[in-house]
Tab-separated table of C-alpha atoms and ligand atoms in Angstrom:
chain	number	residue	atom	x	y	z
A	1	MET	CA	-29.471	-121.663	186.428
A	2	PHE	CA	-28.359	-123.092	183.136
A	3	HIS	CA	-26.235	-121.141	180.705
A	4	PRO	CA	-25.640	-121.437	177.381
A	5	LEU	CA	-21.969	-122.121	176.356
A	6	ARG	CA	-20.653	-122.532	173.144
A	7	VAL	CA	-18.943	-126.004	171.934
A	8	SER	CA	-14.909	-125.407	171.191
A	9	GLU	CA	-14.298	-128.616	170.453
A	10	VAL	CA	-15.786	-132.098	169.851
A	11	GLU	CA	-13.273	-134.813	169.510
A	12	ARG	CA	-13.804	-138.216	169.097
A	13	LEU	CA	-12.862	-140.695	171.250
A	14	THR	CA	-13.806	-144.141	170.086
A	15	ASP	CA	-16.679	-145.257	167.941
A	16	ASP	CA	-19.142	-144.528	170.586
A	17	SER	CA	-17.876	-142.033	172.726
A	18	VAL	CA	-16.618	-137.962	172.148
A	19	ALA	CA	-15.246	-135.272	174.589
A	20	VAL	CA	-16.998	-132.349	174.150
A	21	THR	CA	-14.819	-129.069	174.923
A	22	PHE	CA	-17.202	-125.566	175.913
A	23	ALA	CA	-15.303	-122.300	175.668
A	24	VAL	CA	-16.513	-120.706	178.938
A	25	PRO	CA	-16.482	-116.331	178.756
A	26	PRO	CA	-14.705	-114.480	181.739
A	27	GLU	CA	-17.548	-113.451	183.188
A	28	LEU	CA	-18.513	-117.319	184.102
A	29	HIS	CA	-14.986	-118.434	185.133
A	30	GLU	CA	-15.739	-118.555	188.926
A	31	THR	CA	-18.913	-119.746	188.229
A	32	PHE	CA	-17.414	-123.123	186.321
A	33	ARG	CA	-14.438	-123.945	187.905
A	34	HIS	CA	-14.785	-127.796	189.210
A	35	THR	CA	-13.062	-129.691	191.877
A	36	PRO	CA	-12.253	-133.114	190.717
A	37	GLY	CA	-14.664	-135.229	190.291
A	38	GLN	CA	-17.456	-133.208	189.544
A	39	HIS	CA	-20.496	-132.923	186.586
A	40	VAL	CA	-21.974	-130.689	184.936
A	41	ALA	CA	-25.677	-131.014	183.655
A	42	LEU	CA	-26.809	-130.066	179.607
A	43	ARG	CA	-30.033	-129.617	177.926
A	44	ARG	CA	-32.032	-129.552	175.418
A	45	PHE	CA	-35.398	-129.539	174.016
A	46	VAL	CA	-36.788	-131.701	171.455
A	47	ALA	CA	-39.916	-131.159	170.156
A	48	GLY	CA	-40.921	-129.119	173.205
A	49	GLU	CA	-39.954	-132.099	175.626
A	50	GLU	CA	-36.759	-130.272	178.016
A	51	ILE	CA	-33.731	-133.300	178.308
A	52	ARG	CA	-31.269	-133.032	180.676
A	53	ARG	CA	-28.547	-135.455	181.535
A	54	THR	CA	-25.433	-135.128	183.641
A	55	TYR	CA	-21.535	-135.577	182.015
A	56	SER	CA	-18.204	-135.877	184.231
A	57	ILE	CA	-15.633	-133.109	183.807
A	58	CYS	CA	-12.378	-135.299	182.638
A	59	ALA	CA	-10.240	-132.247	182.462
A	60	PRO	CA	-7.739	-131.369	185.406
A	61	ALA	CA	-8.909	-128.987	187.860
A	62	VAL	CA	-7.043	-125.481	187.262
A	63	ALA	CA	-6.969	-123.289	190.125
A	64	ALA	CA	-6.966	-119.518	189.335
A	65	PRO	CA	-6.608	-116.997	187.901
A	66	ALA	CA	-6.032	-119.122	185.178
A	67	ALA	CA	-9.322	-119.993	182.903
A	68	PRO	CA	-11.048	-123.133	183.938
A	69	VAL	CA	-11.283	-126.375	181.703
A	70	LEU	CA	-15.054	-127.438	180.721
A	71	ARG	CA	-14.226	-130.698	178.743
A	72	VAL	CA	-16.774	-133.606	179.205
A	73	GLY	CA	-16.610	-137.426	178.370
A	74	ILE	CA	-19.988	-138.148	176.034
A	75	ARG	CA	-20.200	-141.862	175.737
A	76	LEU	CA	-23.412	-143.349	174.089
A	77	VAL	CA	-26.315	-144.661	175.428
A	78	GLU	CA	-28.473	-146.785	173.629
A	79	ASP	CA	-32.016	-144.339	172.070
A	80	GLY	CA	-29.862	-141.742	174.741
A	81	ALA	CA	-31.572	-138.575	173.239
A	82	PHE	CA	-28.592	-136.275	174.184
A	83	SER	CA	-25.805	-138.477	173.390
A	84	THR	CA	-27.124	-139.512	169.657
A	85	TYR	CA	-27.254	-135.350	169.558
A	86	ALA	CA	-23.460	-135.032	171.010
A	87	LEU	CA	-21.955	-137.624	169.188
A	88	LYS	CA	-24.201	-137.153	165.459
A	89	GLU	CA	-24.823	-133.652	165.805
A	90	LEU	CA	-22.829	-131.507	167.834
A	91	ALA	CA	-20.544	-129.250	166.560
A	92	VAL	CA	-18.013	-126.605	167.113
A	93	GLY	CA	-19.896	-122.748	167.630
A	94	ASP	CA	-23.083	-124.723	168.367
A	95	ALA	CA	-24.502	-123.556	172.053
A	96	VAL	CA	-25.725	-125.559	174.609
A	97	ASP	CA	-27.106	-125.009	177.882
A	98	VAL	CA	-24.858	-125.941	180.493
A	99	MET	CA	-25.569	-125.895	184.663
A	100	PRO	CA	-22.757	-124.966	186.944
A	101	PRO	CA	-20.750	-127.798	188.413
A	102	THR	CA	-21.681	-130.139	191.658
A	103	GLY	CA	-21.620	-133.693	193.254
A	104	ARG	CA	-20.038	-134.768	195.744
A	105	PHE	CA	-17.717	-137.784	194.503
A	106	VAL	CA	-14.358	-135.099	194.436
A	107	LEU	CA	-11.167	-135.522	195.624
A	108	GLU	CA	-9.440	-132.426	196.269
A	109	PRO	CA	-5.329	-132.765	195.762
A	110	ARG	CA	-3.335	-133.805	199.385
A	111	ALA	CA	-1.040	-135.491	200.164
A	112	GLY	CA	-1.821	-139.740	200.719
A	113	HIS	CA	-2.394	-142.528	198.442
A	114	PHE	CA	-5.120	-143.056	196.152
A	115	ALA	CA	-7.105	-145.645	194.179
A	116	ALA	CA	-9.880	-146.301	191.517
A	117	VAL	CA	-11.567	-148.831	190.020
A	118	VAL	CA	-14.030	-148.057	187.038
A	119	GLY	CA	-15.650	-149.362	184.614
A	120	GLY	CA	-16.583	-148.229	180.758
A	121	SER	CA	-16.857	-144.069	180.588
A	122	GLY	CA	-16.391	-144.547	184.916
A	123	ILE	CA	-13.229	-143.061	183.729
A	124	THR	CA	-14.216	-139.535	183.144
A	125	PRO	CA	-14.650	-138.126	186.699
A	126	VAL	CA	-11.168	-140.228	187.779
A	127	LEU	CA	-9.390	-139.172	184.830
A	128	SER	CA	-9.468	-135.297	186.112
A	129	MET	CA	-8.997	-136.270	189.877
A	130	ALA	CA	-6.193	-138.856	188.863
A	131	ALA	CA	-4.136	-136.115	186.536
A	132	THR	CA	-5.138	-133.030	188.940
A	133	LEU	CA	-3.964	-134.886	192.160
A	134	LEU	CA	-0.735	-136.160	190.543
A	135	ALA	CA	0.065	-132.359	189.246
A	136	ARG	CA	-1.194	-130.785	192.663
A	137	ALA	CA	0.284	-133.109	195.305
A	138	PRO	CA	4.219	-134.172	194.843
A	139	GLU	CA	3.197	-136.403	197.263
A	140	ALA	CA	0.407	-138.012	196.513
A	141	ARG	CA	-0.060	-141.444	194.448
A	142	PHE	CA	-3.232	-142.532	192.221
A	143	CYS	CA	-3.500	-146.679	191.478
A	144	LEU	CA	-5.823	-146.898	188.701
A	145	ILE	CA	-8.304	-150.198	187.944
A	146	ARG	CA	-9.933	-149.663	185.155
A	147	GLY	CA	-12.498	-152.257	183.241
A	148	ASP	CA	-13.679	-152.390	179.600
A	149	ARG	CA	-15.122	-154.504	176.731
A	150	THR	CA	-11.906	-153.957	174.324
A	151	VAL	CA	-8.842	-151.451	173.529
A	152	ALA	CA	-10.842	-149.735	170.867
A	153	SER	CA	-13.604	-149.118	172.926
A	154	THR	CA	-11.692	-147.420	175.949
A	155	MET	CA	-12.132	-143.920	176.612
A	156	PHE	CA	-9.411	-141.245	177.257
A	157	LEU	CA	-6.296	-144.229	176.308
A	158	ASP	CA	-3.882	-141.480	175.622
A	159	GLU	CA	-4.501	-139.406	178.359
A	160	VAL	CA	-4.409	-142.279	180.898
A	161	ALA	CA	-1.372	-142.716	179.153
A	162	ASP	CA	0.422	-139.545	179.282
A	163	LEU	CA	-0.323	-139.906	182.870
A	164	LYS	CA	1.873	-142.859	183.496
A	165	ASP	CA	4.372	-141.623	181.403
A	166	ARG	CA	4.409	-138.338	183.583
A	167	TYR	CA	4.343	-140.054	187.436
A	168	PRO	CA	5.927	-143.285	186.078
A	169	ASP	CA	6.901	-144.053	190.297
A	170	ARG	CA	3.381	-142.134	191.618
A	171	PHE	CA	0.820	-143.208	188.953
A	172	GLN	CA	-0.033	-146.785	188.466
A	173	LEU	CA	-2.333	-148.276	185.972
A	174	VAL	CA	-3.861	-152.010	185.860
A	175	THR	CA	-6.402	-152.866	182.710
A	176	ALA	CA	-8.848	-155.838	182.453
A	177	LEU	CA	-10.293	-155.958	179.101
A	178	SER	CA	-13.069	-158.662	179.040
A	179	ARG	CA	-13.564	-159.495	175.440
A	180	GLU	CA	-9.875	-159.514	174.090
A	181	GLU	CA	-7.082	-161.086	175.172
A	182	GLN	CA	-4.035	-158.370	176.818
A	183	GLN	CA	-0.651	-158.316	177.474
A	184	SER	CA	-0.408	-157.086	180.967
A	185	GLY	CA	-0.632	-160.421	182.509
A	186	LEU	CA	-4.471	-160.375	183.149
A	187	ASP	CA	-6.745	-162.791	182.353
A	188	SER	CA	-9.390	-161.121	179.957
A	189	GLY	CA	-12.837	-161.046	181.971
A	190	ARG	CA	-15.038	-158.870	184.392
A	191	LEU	CA	-13.737	-156.866	187.495
A	192	ASP	CA	-16.423	-159.054	189.522
A	193	ARG	CA	-16.283	-159.007	193.506
A	194	GLU	CA	-14.284	-162.118	193.287
A	195	ARG	CA	-11.668	-160.989	191.111
A	196	LEU	CA	-10.691	-157.779	192.805
A	197	ALA	CA	-10.357	-159.280	196.296
A	198	GLY	CA	-7.822	-161.712	194.700
A	199	LEU	CA	-6.782	-158.882	192.836
A	200	LEU	CA	-5.924	-155.415	195.238
A	201	PRO	CA	-3.844	-157.050	197.923
A	202	ALA	CA	-1.586	-158.003	194.994
A	203	LEU	CA	-1.437	-154.538	193.565
A	204	LEU	CA	-1.738	-152.119	196.157
A	205	PRO	CA	-0.850	-152.131	200.568
A	206	VAL	CA	-4.738	-152.213	200.822
A	207	ALA	CA	-5.119	-151.201	204.279
A	208	ASP	CA	-3.208	-148.018	203.696
A	209	VAL	CA	-5.328	-146.338	201.050
A	210	ASP	CA	-6.761	-143.200	202.252
A	211	GLY	CA	-9.311	-142.997	199.553
A	212	TRP	CA	-11.267	-145.394	197.261
A	213	PHE	CA	-13.681	-143.808	194.517
A	214	LEU	CA	-15.724	-146.437	192.601
A	215	CYS	CA	-17.043	-145.261	189.683
A	216	GLY	CA	-18.725	-147.111	186.554
A	217	PRO	CA	-22.135	-149.144	185.674
A	218	LEU	CA	-24.095	-150.505	189.380
A	219	GLY	CA	-22.764	-154.216	189.041
A	220	LEU	CA	-19.158	-153.158	188.635
A	221	VAL	CA	-19.500	-150.399	191.428
A	222	GLN	CA	-21.399	-152.610	194.044
A	223	GLY	CA	-18.771	-155.703	192.949
A	224	ALA	CA	-15.158	-153.574	194.380
A	225	GLU	CA	-17.617	-152.236	197.421
A	226	ALA	CA	-18.321	-155.469	198.683
A	227	ALA	CA	-14.503	-156.590	197.328
A	228	LEU	CA	-13.511	-153.693	199.977
A	229	LYS	CA	-15.362	-155.065	202.693
A	230	GLU	CA	-14.264	-158.152	202.257
A	231	LEU	CA	-11.080	-156.598	202.794
A	232	GLY	CA	-11.699	-154.639	206.223
A	233	VAL	CA	-11.536	-151.077	204.067
A	234	GLY	CA	-14.055	-148.891	205.930
A	235	ARG	CA	-17.063	-147.206	203.821
A	236	GLY	CA	-15.796	-144.161	205.082
A	237	ARG	CA	-12.882	-144.802	202.888
A	238	VAL	CA	-14.867	-145.294	200.173
A	239	HIS	CA	-16.838	-143.264	197.410
A	240	GLN	CA	-18.856	-144.559	194.387
A	241	GLU	CA	-20.638	-142.820	191.371
A	242	ILE	CA	-23.545	-144.889	189.738
A	243	PHE	CA	-23.469	-144.473	186.091
A	244	HIS	CA	-26.581	-145.990	184.077
A	245	VAL	CA	-28.779	-147.647	186.140
A	246	GLU	CA	-31.233	-149.431	184.397
A	247	ASP	CA	-35.216	-149.390	185.765
A	248	GLY	CA	-36.237	-152.839	187.189
A	249	THR	CA	-32.215	-154.010	188.370
A	250	ALA	CA	-32.786	-156.129	191.331
A	251	ALA	CA	-30.698	-153.777	193.658
A	252	VAL	CA	-33.291	-150.828	192.791
A	253	SER	CA	-35.489	-151.146	196.010
A	254	ASP	CA	-38.962	-151.237	195.312
A	255	ARG	CA	-41.206	-148.003	194.670
A	256	GLN	CA	-42.522	-147.714	198.338
A	257	ALA	CA	-46.247	-148.914	198.144
A	258	ALA	CA	-47.091	-147.005	200.807
A	259	ALA	CA	-49.635	-143.592	200.105
A	260	VAL	CA	-49.204	-140.526	200.057
A	261	PRO	CA	-50.931	-139.743	202.985
A	262	ALA	CA	-54.211	-137.535	202.307
A	263	GLY	CA	-54.120	-133.896	201.651
A	264	ALA	CA	-50.330	-134.007	202.228
A	265	VAL	CA	-48.627	-130.397	201.785
A	266	LEU	CA	-45.167	-129.823	201.130
A	267	THR	CA	-43.066	-126.470	202.285
A	268	ALA	CA	-40.151	-126.042	200.196
A	269	THR	CA	-37.424	-123.385	200.218
A	270	LEU	CA	-35.178	-122.511	196.713
A	271	ASP	CA	-33.067	-119.767	196.242
A	272	GLY	CA	-33.921	-117.592	199.180
A	273	ARG	CA	-37.832	-117.994	198.357
A	274	SER	CA	-40.324	-120.178	200.042
A	275	GLY	CA	-43.463	-122.053	198.811
A	276	ASN	CA	-46.122	-124.536	200.034
A	277	TRP	CA	-48.146	-126.943	197.623
A	278	PRO	CA	-50.079	-130.061	197.889
A	279	VAL	CA	-48.929	-132.848	197.261
A	280	GLN	CA	-50.105	-135.034	193.984
A	281	GLU	CA	-50.752	-138.874	194.189
A	282	GLY	CA	-48.208	-140.859	192.731
A	283	GLU	CA	-45.536	-137.560	191.851
A	284	SER	CA	-42.143	-137.060	193.786
A	285	LEU	CA	-41.194	-133.943	196.056
A	286	LEU	CA	-39.168	-132.907	193.189
A	287	GLU	CA	-42.577	-132.838	190.601
A	288	THR	CA	-44.354	-131.471	193.432
A	289	VAL	CA	-41.681	-128.639	193.606
A	290	LEU	CA	-41.909	-128.497	189.638
A	291	ARG	CA	-45.192	-127.655	188.924
A	292	ALA	CA	-44.623	-123.924	190.755
A	293	ARG	CA	-40.538	-123.622	190.225
A	294	SER	CA	-39.481	-124.923	187.545
A	295	ASP	CA	-36.112	-123.212	188.341
A	296	ALA	CA	-35.874	-126.566	191.048
A	297	PRO	CA	-32.429	-128.805	190.708
A	298	TYR	CA	-32.460	-131.600	188.553
A	299	ALA	CA	-30.775	-133.781	185.977
A	300	CYS	CA	-31.522	-137.636	186.173
A	301	LYS	CA	-34.815	-137.719	187.958
A	302	GLY	CA	-33.658	-141.351	188.378
A	303	GLY	CA	-31.777	-141.377	191.381
A	304	VAL	CA	-28.193	-141.277	189.970
A	305	CYS	CA	-26.688	-137.559	189.939
A	306	GLY	CA	-27.550	-135.900	193.500
A	307	THR	CA	-28.929	-132.779	191.571
A	308	CYS	CA	-31.973	-132.693	193.319
A	309	ARG	CA	-30.067	-132.924	196.946
A	310	ALA	CA	-32.331	-130.884	200.064
A	311	PHE	CA	-32.833	-131.228	203.649
A	312	VAL	CA	-35.356	-132.638	205.319
A	313	VAL	CA	-36.282	-129.598	207.603
A	314	SER	CA	-39.317	-131.052	209.388
A	315	GLY	CA	-41.733	-134.062	208.676
A	316	GLU	CA	-40.604	-137.613	206.668
A	317	VAL	CA	-39.837	-138.579	203.666
A	318	ARG	CA	-39.404	-142.134	201.972
A	319	MET	CA	-36.745	-142.438	199.084
A	320	ASP	CA	-37.652	-144.781	196.326
A	321	ARG	CA	-34.030	-145.888	195.085
A	322	ASN	CA	-31.111	-143.785	196.170
A	323	PHE	CA	-27.637	-144.182	194.353
A	324	ALA	CA	-25.876	-140.850	194.917
A	325	LEU	CA	-26.280	-139.864	198.659
A	326	GLU	CA	-23.644	-141.248	200.640
A	327	PRO	CA	-24.776	-142.409	203.983
A	328	GLU	CA	-23.654	-139.803	206.110
A	329	GLU	CA	-25.493	-137.404	203.862
A	330	THR	CA	-28.657	-139.134	204.423
A	331	ASP	CA	-27.744	-139.715	208.515
A	332	ALA	CA	-27.553	-135.660	208.212
A	333	GLY	CA	-30.909	-135.545	206.657
A	334	TYR	CA	-30.669	-135.185	203.323
A	335	VAL	CA	-32.646	-137.055	200.522
A	336	LEU	CA	-33.035	-136.914	196.831
A	337	ALA	CA	-36.208	-134.872	196.129
A	338	CYS	CA	-36.934	-136.602	192.846
A	339	GLN	CA	-36.978	-139.739	194.751
A	340	SER	CA	-38.903	-138.751	197.554
A	341	ARG	CA	-42.258	-139.129	198.566
A	342	PRO	CA	-43.818	-138.309	201.500
A	343	ALA	CA	-44.324	-140.075	205.084
A	344	THR	CA	-46.034	-137.206	207.016
A	345	PRO	CA	-49.110	-134.826	206.072
A	346	GLU	CA	-46.457	-131.942	206.587
A	347	VAL	CA	-42.381	-132.172	204.968
A	348	GLU	CA	-40.562	-129.095	204.901
A	349	LEU	CA	-37.634	-129.110	202.473
A	350	ASP	CA	-34.399	-126.839	202.273
A	351	PHE	CA	-32.976	-126.567	198.592
A	352	ASP	CA	-30.307	-124.453	200.063
A	353	ARG	CA	-28.399	-126.449	202.448
B	401	FES	S1	-32.263	-135.611	189.783
B	401	FES	FE1	-30.972	-136.486	189.582
B	401	FES	S2	-31.162	-138.237	191.684
B	401	FES	FE2	-32.379	-136.563	191.231
């Protein structure tokens, strides 16, 4: 599932972020072709401990037969085991284990009017969406509303400016800086619900936007979602991806207090092979599977990336928290295995669906 890929470029974007490009050998071109908005999981081992992190692909999607460009944006997270390594040590020629692109926070290029509200490193997947859409769908329009602290801390300034130069009639850009005065006429300050509810109708015909993409820290995404709801935008047109959810965040649902049913057994299918195992007290269903199958898919183990998505074939599970699956996916029977605990004595999951 992981492929060792060589780093072909490390580009410093800001004091605390880099863009890392990997060389994809011809036999893996199809494996690493992405849909705009997707991410990849990277892996490294530190003192025998496996560390996985997901990073969004910032490069535009490239259609076959051209070689895909695998370039990800990485921002330093305080005490981040992977991001610190990426910023301070990673160099051209190093090999890194990379999982093929996944994720359903995507925009397939098509005609229409699309908009995104992003904060900080939330620009990363949206840059790929906007660049691909504008290049491939000549009728499409894209409005980007981005928030950051200062100009110096803003990732992909040049790339976004380039889109503005190339598509002046179809790409609209609004930048809000929270800690710096700016010349765009916008006051400094955060993009919160109240501000967005006032700003969005002044910028674009809200009701005519075909898809909204919200990406960034939890507070920004929740604020933008509330603003869109207030403006009458249907939930089906709103897509979101959250970066960096802290444990103990008020919005994180409490861990389900209910005990695991005595003698609970999990049956799981993965890569066409099934097995069943007893669920131990206190562990998630992902951990149950991982004890026997090290190839079970995961990255964040925090309910954010969606890599561990599985279909509940039978039985019931409770999820501790979910920042990755859309309501349609949970309604259809999908869960995040890393956040799931059995609610019935027998549960069957299918990771292949
Ligand atoms: S591993 Fe990321 S949501 Fe479960």
